[in-house]
Tab-separated table of C-alpha atoms and ligand atoms in Angstrom:
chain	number	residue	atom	x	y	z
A	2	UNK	CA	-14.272	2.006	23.321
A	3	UNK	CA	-10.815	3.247	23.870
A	4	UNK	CA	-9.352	6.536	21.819
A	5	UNK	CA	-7.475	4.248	19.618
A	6	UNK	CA	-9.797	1.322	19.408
A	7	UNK	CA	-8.841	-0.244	15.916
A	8	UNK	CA	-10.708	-2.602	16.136
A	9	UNK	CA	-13.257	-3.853	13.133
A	10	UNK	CA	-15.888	-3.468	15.896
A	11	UNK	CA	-14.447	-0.279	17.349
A	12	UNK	CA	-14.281	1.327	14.081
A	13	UNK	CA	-18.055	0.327	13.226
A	14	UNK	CA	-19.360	1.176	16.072
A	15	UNK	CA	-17.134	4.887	15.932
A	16	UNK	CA	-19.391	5.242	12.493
A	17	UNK	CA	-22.190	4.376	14.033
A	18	UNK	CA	-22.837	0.642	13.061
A	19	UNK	CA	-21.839	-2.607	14.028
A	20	UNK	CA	-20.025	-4.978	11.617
A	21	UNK	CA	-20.567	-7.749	9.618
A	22	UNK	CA	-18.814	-10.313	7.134
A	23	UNK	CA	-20.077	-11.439	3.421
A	24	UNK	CA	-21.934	-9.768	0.956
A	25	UNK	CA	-21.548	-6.422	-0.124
A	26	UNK	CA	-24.879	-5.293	0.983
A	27	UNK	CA	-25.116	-3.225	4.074
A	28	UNK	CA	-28.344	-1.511	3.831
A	29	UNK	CA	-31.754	-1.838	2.075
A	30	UNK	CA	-31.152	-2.310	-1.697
A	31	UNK	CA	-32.664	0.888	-3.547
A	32	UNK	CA	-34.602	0.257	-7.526
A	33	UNK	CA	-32.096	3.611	-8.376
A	34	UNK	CA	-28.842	3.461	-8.973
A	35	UNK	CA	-26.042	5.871	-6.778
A	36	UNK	CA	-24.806	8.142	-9.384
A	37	UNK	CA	-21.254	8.905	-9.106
A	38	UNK	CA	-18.856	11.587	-10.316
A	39	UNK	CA	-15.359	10.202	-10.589
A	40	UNK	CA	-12.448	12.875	-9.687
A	41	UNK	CA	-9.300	12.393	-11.456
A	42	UNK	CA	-9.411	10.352	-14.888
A	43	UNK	CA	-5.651	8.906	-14.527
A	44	UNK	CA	-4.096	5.062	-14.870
A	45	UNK	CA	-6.673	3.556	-11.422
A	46	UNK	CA	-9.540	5.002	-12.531
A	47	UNK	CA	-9.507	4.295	-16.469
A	48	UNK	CA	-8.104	1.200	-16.050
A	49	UNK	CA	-9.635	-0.378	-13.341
A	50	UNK	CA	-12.733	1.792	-11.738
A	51	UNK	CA	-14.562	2.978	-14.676
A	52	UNK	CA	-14.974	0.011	-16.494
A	53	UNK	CA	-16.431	-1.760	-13.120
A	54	UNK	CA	-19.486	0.038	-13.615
A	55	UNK	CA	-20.811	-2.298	-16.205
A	56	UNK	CA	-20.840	-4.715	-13.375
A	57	UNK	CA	-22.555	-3.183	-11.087
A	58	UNK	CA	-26.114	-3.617	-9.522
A	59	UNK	CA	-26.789	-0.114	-7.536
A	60	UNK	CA	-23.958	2.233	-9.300
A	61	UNK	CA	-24.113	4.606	-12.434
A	62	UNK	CA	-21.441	7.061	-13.784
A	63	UNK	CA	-22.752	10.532	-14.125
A	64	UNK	CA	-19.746	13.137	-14.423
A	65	UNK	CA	-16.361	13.165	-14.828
A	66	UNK	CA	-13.894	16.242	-13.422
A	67	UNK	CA	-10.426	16.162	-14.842
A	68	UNK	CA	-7.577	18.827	-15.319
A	69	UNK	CA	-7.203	17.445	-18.998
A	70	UNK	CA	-10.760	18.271	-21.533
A	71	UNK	CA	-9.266	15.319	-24.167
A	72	UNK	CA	-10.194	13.311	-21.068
A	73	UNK	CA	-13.435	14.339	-20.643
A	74	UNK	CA	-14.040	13.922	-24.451
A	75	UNK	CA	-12.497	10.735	-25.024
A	76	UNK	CA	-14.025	8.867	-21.759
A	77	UNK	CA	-16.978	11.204	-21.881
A	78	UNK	CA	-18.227	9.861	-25.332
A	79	UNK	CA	-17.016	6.398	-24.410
A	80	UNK	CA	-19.028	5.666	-21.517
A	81	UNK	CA	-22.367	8.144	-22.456
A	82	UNK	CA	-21.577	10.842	-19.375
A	83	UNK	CA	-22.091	14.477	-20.315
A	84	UNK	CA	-21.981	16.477	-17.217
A	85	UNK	CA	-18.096	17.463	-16.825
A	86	UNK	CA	-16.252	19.303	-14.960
A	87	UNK	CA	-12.107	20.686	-14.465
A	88	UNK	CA	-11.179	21.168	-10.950
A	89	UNK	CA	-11.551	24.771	-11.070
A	90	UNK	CA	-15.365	24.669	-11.461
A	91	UNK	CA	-15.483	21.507	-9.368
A	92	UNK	CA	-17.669	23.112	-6.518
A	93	UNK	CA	-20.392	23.694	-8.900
A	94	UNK	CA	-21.633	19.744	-8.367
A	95	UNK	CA	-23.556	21.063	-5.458
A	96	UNK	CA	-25.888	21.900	-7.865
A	97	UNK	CA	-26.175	18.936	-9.926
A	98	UNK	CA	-28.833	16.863	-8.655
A	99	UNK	CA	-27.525	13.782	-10.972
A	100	UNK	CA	-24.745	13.254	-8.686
A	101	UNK	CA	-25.048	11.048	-5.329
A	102	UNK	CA	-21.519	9.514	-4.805
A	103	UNK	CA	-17.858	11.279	-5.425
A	104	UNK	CA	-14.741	8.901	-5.946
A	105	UNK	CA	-11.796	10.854	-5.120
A	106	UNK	CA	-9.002	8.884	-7.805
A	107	UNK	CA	-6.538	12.278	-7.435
A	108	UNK	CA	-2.885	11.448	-5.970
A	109	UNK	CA	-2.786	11.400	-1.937
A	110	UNK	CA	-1.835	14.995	-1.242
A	111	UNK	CA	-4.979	15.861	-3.124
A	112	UNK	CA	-7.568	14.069	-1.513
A	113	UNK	CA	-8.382	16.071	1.735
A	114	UNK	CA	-9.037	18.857	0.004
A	115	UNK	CA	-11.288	17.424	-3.052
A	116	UNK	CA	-12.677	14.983	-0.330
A	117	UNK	CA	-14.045	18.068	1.999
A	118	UNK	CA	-15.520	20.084	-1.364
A	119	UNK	CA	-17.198	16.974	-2.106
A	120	UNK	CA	-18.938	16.977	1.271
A	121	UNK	CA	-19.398	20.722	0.969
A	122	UNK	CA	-21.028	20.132	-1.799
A	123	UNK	CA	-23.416	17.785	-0.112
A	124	UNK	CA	-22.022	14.336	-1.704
A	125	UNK	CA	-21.320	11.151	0.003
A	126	UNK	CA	-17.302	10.724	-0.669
A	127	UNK	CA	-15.277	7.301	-1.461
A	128	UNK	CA	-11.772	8.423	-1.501
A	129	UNK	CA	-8.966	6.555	-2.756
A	130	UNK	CA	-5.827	5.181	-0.377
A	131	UNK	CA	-3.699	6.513	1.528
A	132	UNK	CA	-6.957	8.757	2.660
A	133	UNK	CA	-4.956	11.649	2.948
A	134	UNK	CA	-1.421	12.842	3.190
A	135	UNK	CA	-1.193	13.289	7.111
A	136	UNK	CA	-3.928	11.807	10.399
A	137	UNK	CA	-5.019	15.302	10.754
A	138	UNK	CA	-6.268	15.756	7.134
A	139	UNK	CA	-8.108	12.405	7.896
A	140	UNK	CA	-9.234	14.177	11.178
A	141	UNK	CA	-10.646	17.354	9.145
A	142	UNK	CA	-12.643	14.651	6.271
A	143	UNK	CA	-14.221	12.890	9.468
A	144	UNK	CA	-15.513	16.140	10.952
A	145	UNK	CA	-16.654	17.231	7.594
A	146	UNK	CA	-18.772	14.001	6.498
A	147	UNK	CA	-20.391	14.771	9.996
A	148	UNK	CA	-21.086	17.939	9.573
A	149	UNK	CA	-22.634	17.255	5.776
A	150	UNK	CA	-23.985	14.082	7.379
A	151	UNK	CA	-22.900	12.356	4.359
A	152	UNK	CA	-21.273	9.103	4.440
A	153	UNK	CA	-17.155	9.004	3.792
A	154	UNK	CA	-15.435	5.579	3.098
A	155	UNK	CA	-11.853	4.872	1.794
A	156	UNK	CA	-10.654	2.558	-1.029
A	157	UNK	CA	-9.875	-0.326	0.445
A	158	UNK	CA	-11.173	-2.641	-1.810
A	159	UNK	CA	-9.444	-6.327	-0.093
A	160	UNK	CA	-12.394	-5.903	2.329
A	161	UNK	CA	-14.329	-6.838	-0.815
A	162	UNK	CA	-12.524	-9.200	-2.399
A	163	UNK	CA	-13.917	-12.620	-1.980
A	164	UNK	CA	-11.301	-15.339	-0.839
A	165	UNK	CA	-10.058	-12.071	1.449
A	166	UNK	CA	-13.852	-11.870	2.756
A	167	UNK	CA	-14.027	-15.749	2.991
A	168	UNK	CA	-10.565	-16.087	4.794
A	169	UNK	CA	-12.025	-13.630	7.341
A	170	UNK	CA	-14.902	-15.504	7.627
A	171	UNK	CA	-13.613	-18.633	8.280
A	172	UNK	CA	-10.602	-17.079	10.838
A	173	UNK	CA	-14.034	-15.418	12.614
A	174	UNK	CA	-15.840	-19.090	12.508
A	175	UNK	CA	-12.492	-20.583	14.613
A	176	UNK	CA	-10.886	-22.550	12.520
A	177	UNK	CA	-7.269	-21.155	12.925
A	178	UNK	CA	-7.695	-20.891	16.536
A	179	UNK	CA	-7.315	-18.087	18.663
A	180	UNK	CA	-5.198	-14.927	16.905
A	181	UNK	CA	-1.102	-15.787	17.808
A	182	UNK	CA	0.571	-13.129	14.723
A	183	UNK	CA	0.084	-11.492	11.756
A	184	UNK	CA	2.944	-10.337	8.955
A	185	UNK	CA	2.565	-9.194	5.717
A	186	UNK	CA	5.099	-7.924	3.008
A	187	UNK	CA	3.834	-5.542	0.435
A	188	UNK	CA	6.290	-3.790	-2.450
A	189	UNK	CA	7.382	-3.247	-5.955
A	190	UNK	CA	10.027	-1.793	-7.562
A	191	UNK	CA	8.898	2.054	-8.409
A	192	UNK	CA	10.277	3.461	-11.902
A	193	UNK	CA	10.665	7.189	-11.610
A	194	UNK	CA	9.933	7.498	-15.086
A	195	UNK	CA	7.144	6.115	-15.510
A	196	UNK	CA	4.365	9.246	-15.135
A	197	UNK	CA	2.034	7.618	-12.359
A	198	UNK	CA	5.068	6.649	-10.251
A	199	UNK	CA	6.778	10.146	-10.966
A	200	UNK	CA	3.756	11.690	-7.813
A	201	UNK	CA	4.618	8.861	-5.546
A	202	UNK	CA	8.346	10.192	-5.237
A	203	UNK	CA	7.034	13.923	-4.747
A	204	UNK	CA	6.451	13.700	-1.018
A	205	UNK	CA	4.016	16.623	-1.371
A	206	UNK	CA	1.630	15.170	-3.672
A	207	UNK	CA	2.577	11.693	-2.662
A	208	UNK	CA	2.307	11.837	0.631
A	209	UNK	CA	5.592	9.623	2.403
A	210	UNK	CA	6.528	6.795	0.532
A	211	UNK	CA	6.153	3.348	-0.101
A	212	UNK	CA	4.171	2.577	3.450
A	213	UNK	CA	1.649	5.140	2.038
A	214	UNK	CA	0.825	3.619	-1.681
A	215	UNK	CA	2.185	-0.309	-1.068
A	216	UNK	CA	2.643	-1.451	2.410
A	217	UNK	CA	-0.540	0.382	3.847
A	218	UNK	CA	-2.185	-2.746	2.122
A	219	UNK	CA	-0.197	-4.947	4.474
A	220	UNK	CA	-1.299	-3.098	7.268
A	221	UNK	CA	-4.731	-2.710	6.425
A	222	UNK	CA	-5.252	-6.271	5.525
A	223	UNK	CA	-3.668	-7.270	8.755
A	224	UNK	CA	-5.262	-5.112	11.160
A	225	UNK	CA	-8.903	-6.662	9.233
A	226	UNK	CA	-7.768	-10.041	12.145
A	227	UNK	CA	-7.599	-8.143	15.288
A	228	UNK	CA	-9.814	-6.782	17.394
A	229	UNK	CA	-7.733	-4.971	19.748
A	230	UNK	CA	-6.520	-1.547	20.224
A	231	UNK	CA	-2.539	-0.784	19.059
A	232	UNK	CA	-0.087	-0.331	22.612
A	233	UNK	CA	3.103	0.989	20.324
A	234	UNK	CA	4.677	0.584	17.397
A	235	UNK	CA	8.149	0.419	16.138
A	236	UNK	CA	9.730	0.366	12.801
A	237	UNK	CA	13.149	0.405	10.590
A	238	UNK	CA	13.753	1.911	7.224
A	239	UNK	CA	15.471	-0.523	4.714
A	240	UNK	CA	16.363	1.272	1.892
A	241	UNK	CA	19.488	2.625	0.493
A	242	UNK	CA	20.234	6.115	1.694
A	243	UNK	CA	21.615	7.371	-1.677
A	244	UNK	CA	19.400	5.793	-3.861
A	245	UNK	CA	18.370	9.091	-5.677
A	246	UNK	CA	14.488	7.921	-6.213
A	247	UNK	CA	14.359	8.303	-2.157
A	248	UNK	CA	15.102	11.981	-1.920
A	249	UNK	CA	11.759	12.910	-0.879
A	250	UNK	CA	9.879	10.042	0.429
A	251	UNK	CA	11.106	6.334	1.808
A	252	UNK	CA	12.109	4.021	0.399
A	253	UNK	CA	11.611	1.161	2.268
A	254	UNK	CA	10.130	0.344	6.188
A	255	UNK	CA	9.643	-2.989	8.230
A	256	UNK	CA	7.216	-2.001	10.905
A	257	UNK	CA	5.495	-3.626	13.599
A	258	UNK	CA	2.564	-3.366	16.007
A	259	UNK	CA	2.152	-3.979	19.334
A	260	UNK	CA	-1.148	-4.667	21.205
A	261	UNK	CA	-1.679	-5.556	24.973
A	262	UNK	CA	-2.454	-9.445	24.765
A	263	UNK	CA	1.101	-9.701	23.915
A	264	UNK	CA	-0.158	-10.212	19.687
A	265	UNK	CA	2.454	-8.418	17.163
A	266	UNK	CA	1.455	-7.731	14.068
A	267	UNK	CA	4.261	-6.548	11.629
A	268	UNK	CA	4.743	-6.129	8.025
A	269	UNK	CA	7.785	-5.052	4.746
A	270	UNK	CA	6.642	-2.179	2.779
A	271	UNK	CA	9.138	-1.131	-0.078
A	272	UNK	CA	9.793	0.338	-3.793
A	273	UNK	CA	13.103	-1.605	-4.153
A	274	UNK	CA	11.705	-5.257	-5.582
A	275	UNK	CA	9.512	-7.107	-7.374
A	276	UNK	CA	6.103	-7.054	-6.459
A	277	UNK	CA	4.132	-8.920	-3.531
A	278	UNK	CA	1.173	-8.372	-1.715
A	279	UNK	CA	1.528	-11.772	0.717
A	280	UNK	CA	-0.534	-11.762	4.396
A	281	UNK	CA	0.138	-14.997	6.904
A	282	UNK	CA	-1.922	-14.968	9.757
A	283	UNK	CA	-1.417	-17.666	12.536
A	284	UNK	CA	-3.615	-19.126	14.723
A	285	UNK	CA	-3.226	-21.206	17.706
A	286	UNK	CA	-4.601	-23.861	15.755
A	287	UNK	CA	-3.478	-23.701	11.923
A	288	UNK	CA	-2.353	-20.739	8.773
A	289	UNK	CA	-4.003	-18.700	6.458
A	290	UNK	CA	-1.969	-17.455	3.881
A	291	UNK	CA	-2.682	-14.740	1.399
A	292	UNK	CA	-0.455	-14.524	-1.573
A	293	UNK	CA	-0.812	-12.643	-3.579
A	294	UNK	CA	-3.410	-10.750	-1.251
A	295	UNK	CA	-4.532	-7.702	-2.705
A	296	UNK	CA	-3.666	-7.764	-6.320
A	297	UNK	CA	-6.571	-6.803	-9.039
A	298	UNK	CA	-6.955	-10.688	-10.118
A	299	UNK	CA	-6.012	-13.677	-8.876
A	300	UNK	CA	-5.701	-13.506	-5.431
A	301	UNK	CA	-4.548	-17.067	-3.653
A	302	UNK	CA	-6.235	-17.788	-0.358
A	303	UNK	CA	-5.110	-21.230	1.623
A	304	UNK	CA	-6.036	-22.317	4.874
A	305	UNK	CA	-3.761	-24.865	6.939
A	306	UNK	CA	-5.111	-26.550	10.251
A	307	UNK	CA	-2.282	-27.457	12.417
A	308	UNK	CA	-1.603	-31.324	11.201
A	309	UNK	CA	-3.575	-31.528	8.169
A	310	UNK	CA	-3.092	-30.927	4.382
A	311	UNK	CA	-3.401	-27.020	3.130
A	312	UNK	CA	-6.950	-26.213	1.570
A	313	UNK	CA	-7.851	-23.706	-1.512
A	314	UNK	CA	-10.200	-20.920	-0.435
A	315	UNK	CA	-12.065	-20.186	-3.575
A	316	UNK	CA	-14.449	-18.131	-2.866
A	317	UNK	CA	-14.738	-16.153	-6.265
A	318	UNK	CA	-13.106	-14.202	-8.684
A	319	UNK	CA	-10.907	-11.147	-7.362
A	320	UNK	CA	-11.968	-8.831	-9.909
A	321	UNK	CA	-15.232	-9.012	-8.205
A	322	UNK	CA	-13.714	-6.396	-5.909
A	323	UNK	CA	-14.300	-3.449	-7.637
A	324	UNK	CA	-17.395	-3.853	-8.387
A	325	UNK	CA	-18.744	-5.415	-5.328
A	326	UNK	CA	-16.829	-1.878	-3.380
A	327	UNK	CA	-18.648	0.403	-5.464
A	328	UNK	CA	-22.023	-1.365	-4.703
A	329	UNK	CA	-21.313	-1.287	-1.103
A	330	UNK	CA	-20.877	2.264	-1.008
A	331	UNK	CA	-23.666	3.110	-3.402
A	332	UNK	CA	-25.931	1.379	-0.762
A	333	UNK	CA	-24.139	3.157	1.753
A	334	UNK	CA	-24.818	6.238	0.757
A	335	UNK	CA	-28.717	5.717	-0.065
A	336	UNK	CA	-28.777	4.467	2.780
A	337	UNK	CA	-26.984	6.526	4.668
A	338	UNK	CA	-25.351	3.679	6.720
A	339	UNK	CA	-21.455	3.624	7.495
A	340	UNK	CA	-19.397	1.820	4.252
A	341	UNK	CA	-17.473	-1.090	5.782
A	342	UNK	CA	-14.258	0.871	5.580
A	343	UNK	CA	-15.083	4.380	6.844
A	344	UNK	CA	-13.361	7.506	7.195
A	345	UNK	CA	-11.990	6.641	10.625
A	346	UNK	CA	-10.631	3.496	9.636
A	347	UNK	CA	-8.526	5.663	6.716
A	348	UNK	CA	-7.635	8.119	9.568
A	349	UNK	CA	-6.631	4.871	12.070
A	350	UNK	CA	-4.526	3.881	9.787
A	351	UNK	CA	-2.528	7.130	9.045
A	352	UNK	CA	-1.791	7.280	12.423
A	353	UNK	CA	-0.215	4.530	12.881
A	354	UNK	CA	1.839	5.042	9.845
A	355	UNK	CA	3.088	8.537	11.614
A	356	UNK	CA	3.904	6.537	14.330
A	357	UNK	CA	6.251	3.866	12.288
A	358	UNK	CA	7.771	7.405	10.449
A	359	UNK	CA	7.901	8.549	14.342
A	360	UNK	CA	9.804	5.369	15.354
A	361	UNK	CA	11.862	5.077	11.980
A	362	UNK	CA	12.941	8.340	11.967
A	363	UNK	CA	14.335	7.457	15.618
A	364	UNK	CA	16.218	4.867	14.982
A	365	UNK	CA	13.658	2.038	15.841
A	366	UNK	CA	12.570	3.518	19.288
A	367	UNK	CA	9.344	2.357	20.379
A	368	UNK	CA	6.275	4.665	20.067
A	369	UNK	CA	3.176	4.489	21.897
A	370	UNK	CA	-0.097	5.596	20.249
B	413	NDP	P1	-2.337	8.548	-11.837
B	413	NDP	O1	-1.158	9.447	-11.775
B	413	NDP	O2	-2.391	7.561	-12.929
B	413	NDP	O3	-3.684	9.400	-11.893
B	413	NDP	C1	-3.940	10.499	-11.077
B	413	NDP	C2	-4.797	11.507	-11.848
B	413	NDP	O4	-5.078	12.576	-10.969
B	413	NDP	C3	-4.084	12.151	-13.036
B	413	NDP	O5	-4.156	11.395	-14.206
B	413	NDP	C4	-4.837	13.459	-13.164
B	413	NDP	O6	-6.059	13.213	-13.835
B	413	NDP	C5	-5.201	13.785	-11.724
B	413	NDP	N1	-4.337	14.822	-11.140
B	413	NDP	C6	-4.776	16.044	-10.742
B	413	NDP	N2	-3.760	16.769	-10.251
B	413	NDP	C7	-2.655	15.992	-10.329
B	413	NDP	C8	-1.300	16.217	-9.986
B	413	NDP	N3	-0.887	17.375	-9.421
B	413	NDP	N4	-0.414	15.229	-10.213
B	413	NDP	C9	-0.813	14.059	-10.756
B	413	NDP	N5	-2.096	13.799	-11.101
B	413	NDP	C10	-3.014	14.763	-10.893
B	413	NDP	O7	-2.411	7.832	-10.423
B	413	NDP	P2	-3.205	6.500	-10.034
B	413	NDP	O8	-4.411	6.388	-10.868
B	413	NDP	O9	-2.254	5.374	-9.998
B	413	NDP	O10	-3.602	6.803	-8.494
B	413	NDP	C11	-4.687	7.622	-8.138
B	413	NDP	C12	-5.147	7.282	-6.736
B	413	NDP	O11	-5.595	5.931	-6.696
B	413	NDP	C13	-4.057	7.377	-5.665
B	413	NDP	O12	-4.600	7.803	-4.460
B	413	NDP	C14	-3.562	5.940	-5.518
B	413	NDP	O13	-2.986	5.671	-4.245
B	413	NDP	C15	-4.857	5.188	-5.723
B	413	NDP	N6	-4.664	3.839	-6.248
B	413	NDP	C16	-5.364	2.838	-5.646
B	413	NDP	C17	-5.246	1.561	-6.084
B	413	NDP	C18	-6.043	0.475	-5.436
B	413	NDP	O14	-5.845	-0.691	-5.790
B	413	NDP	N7	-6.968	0.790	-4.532
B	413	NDP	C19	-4.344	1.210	-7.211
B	413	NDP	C20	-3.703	2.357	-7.810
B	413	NDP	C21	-3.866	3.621	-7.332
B	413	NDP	P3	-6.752	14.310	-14.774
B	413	NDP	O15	-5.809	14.488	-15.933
B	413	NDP	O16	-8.023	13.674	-15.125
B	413	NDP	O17	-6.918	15.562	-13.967
């Protein structure tokens, strides 16, 4: 396997198991439940995570750590979980035996650190995306999931959802043909006044911009098609200079990778229009297009062979996602068998958006990696 293998396969086997395609399930269902702390309470995980858990098959809430006690109260009493914690005290979950799983929900520039306590502290980790704010944070949570030999996977719940697994499925099964290209555009228009886009702007908190919240979907959902290491990469910002939002952090990047079979796989990531999450891959034989890919509900999933009509994949409902993530890593972690988006596919992925910064910042140069 080469340094850089990204590779679905590569990245398996760099956790230490092969890969696979369907159901959540990738080890031995337990009778117990994973009990899970959740780290930050903000807008992803009240809106979205928490109340997933009802859904669940192999997941419980157990604690809550938060920077804000009318948090803990108000979601404390509302979902029955009494062991709290603020960040300050955070370390002391080592000893709490009622807690399996960590989900890191802090903004990016907080999640190396509160990702390596939780390993510390002898928990398996799920950390939200971007996994960190640079490829050598990501480097550090690898070695430290090792060294805990505790399990470390990253939020990257399209690998979940079910027309995204089913489109995969069916690409794997041959009936597009052999790979040919892959785009994807990813972006929304960021409001710098509303609170959780305010972090996103900060570039220390944030981590870099729009690739790192938006178009990292893009790439991640492209990269799930090919199974081939990266050559080089290139890339061009495409946002307005003085826009004021953009002090910090871009604004705006159309990117591309190139692999040694000649494949290209390139994508728009921006915080200057309305939102899309769309993925086209081609085939030698036929289309599969994604649109909207990766949003909470709803996603669209078509397949196209070359000279016939365009068929619905409808392989479930999206919101399925969350809850079918969460599983996956609870059985994961009693396991203690890789989640199918590990650490180093978080830390593959940060380096290749260096790389487009790398090129971008040069004025479109090609970069190897
Ligand atoms: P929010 O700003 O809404 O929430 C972040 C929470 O982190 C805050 O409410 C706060 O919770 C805590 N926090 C601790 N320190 C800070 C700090 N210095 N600045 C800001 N917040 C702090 O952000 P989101 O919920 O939108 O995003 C959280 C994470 O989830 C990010 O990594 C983001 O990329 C990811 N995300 C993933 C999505 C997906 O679909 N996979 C969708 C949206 C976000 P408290 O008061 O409890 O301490």
């Amino acid at each position: 396997m080469s340094q850089f293998d990204i590779s679905r396969r590569g990245l398996l086997m760099a956790a230490g198991a092969m890969p696979f395609v369907g159901s959540a399930c990738a080890a031995t269902p337990s009778d117990k439940p994973a009990r899970w702390a959740m780290v930050g309470l903000g807008s992803f995980a009240v809106g979205q995570i928490m109340p997933t858990f009802a859904h669940t098959k192999h997941s419980k809430m157990t604690a809550f750590v938060s920077g804000t006690p009318s948090k803990l109260q108000e979601q404390g009493a509302k979902y029955g979980v009494t062991h709290h914690y603020s960040y300050d005290n955070f370390d002391d979950i080592a000893g709490n035996a009622e807690i399996d799983c960590v989900y890191i929900l802090l903004p990016p520039g907080l999640h190396a650190e509160y990702t390596i306590r939780a390993l510390k502290a002898g928990k398996h980790v799920l950390c939200e995306k971007p996994m960190a704010s640079t490829a050598a944070e990501c480097e550090a949570m690898v070695a430290a999931a090792k060294a805990a030999n505790r399990q470390l996977g990253v939020g990257y719940r399209v690998h979940f959802e079910p027309n995204n697994v089913e489109a995969l499925k069916r690409f794997k099964a041959g009936e597009v043909g052999a790979l040919k290209h892959v785009s994807g555009k990813a972006g929304f228009e960021i409001n710098p006044n509303y609170g959780p886009h305010k972090w996103r702007l900060d570039k220390e908190i944030g981590g870099g911009g729009s690739m790192y919240d938006i178009g990292i979907y893009a790439l991640n959902g492209g990269l799930m098609f090919v199974d081939e290491a990266p050559q080089s990469v290139s890339a061009v910002y495409t946002y307005d200079r003085n826009d004021p939002r953009f002090a910090e952090v871009e604004g705006g990047v159309d990117w591309k990778i190139n692999f040694a079979s000649g494949l290209k796989v390139e994508g728009q990531s921006f915080y200057t229009g309305s939102y899309v999450t769309r993925q086209v891959v081609d085939g030698a034989g036929g289309q599969i297009v994604l649109d909207p890919a990766s949003s909470y509900d709803g996603v669209k999933a078509s397949l196209q062979k070359a000279g016939a009509a365009s068929q619905a994949i409808s392989a479930g409902e999206s919101r399925q996602q969350f809850a079918a993530q969460i599983d996956g890593f609870s059985l994961a972690a009693l396991g203690n068998t890789p989640h199918r988006t590990p650490g180093e596919m978080g830390w593959r992925d940060l380096r290749l958006i260096e790389a487009i910064y790398r090129s971008a910042d040069n004025g479109g140069q090609t970069v190897k990696v």
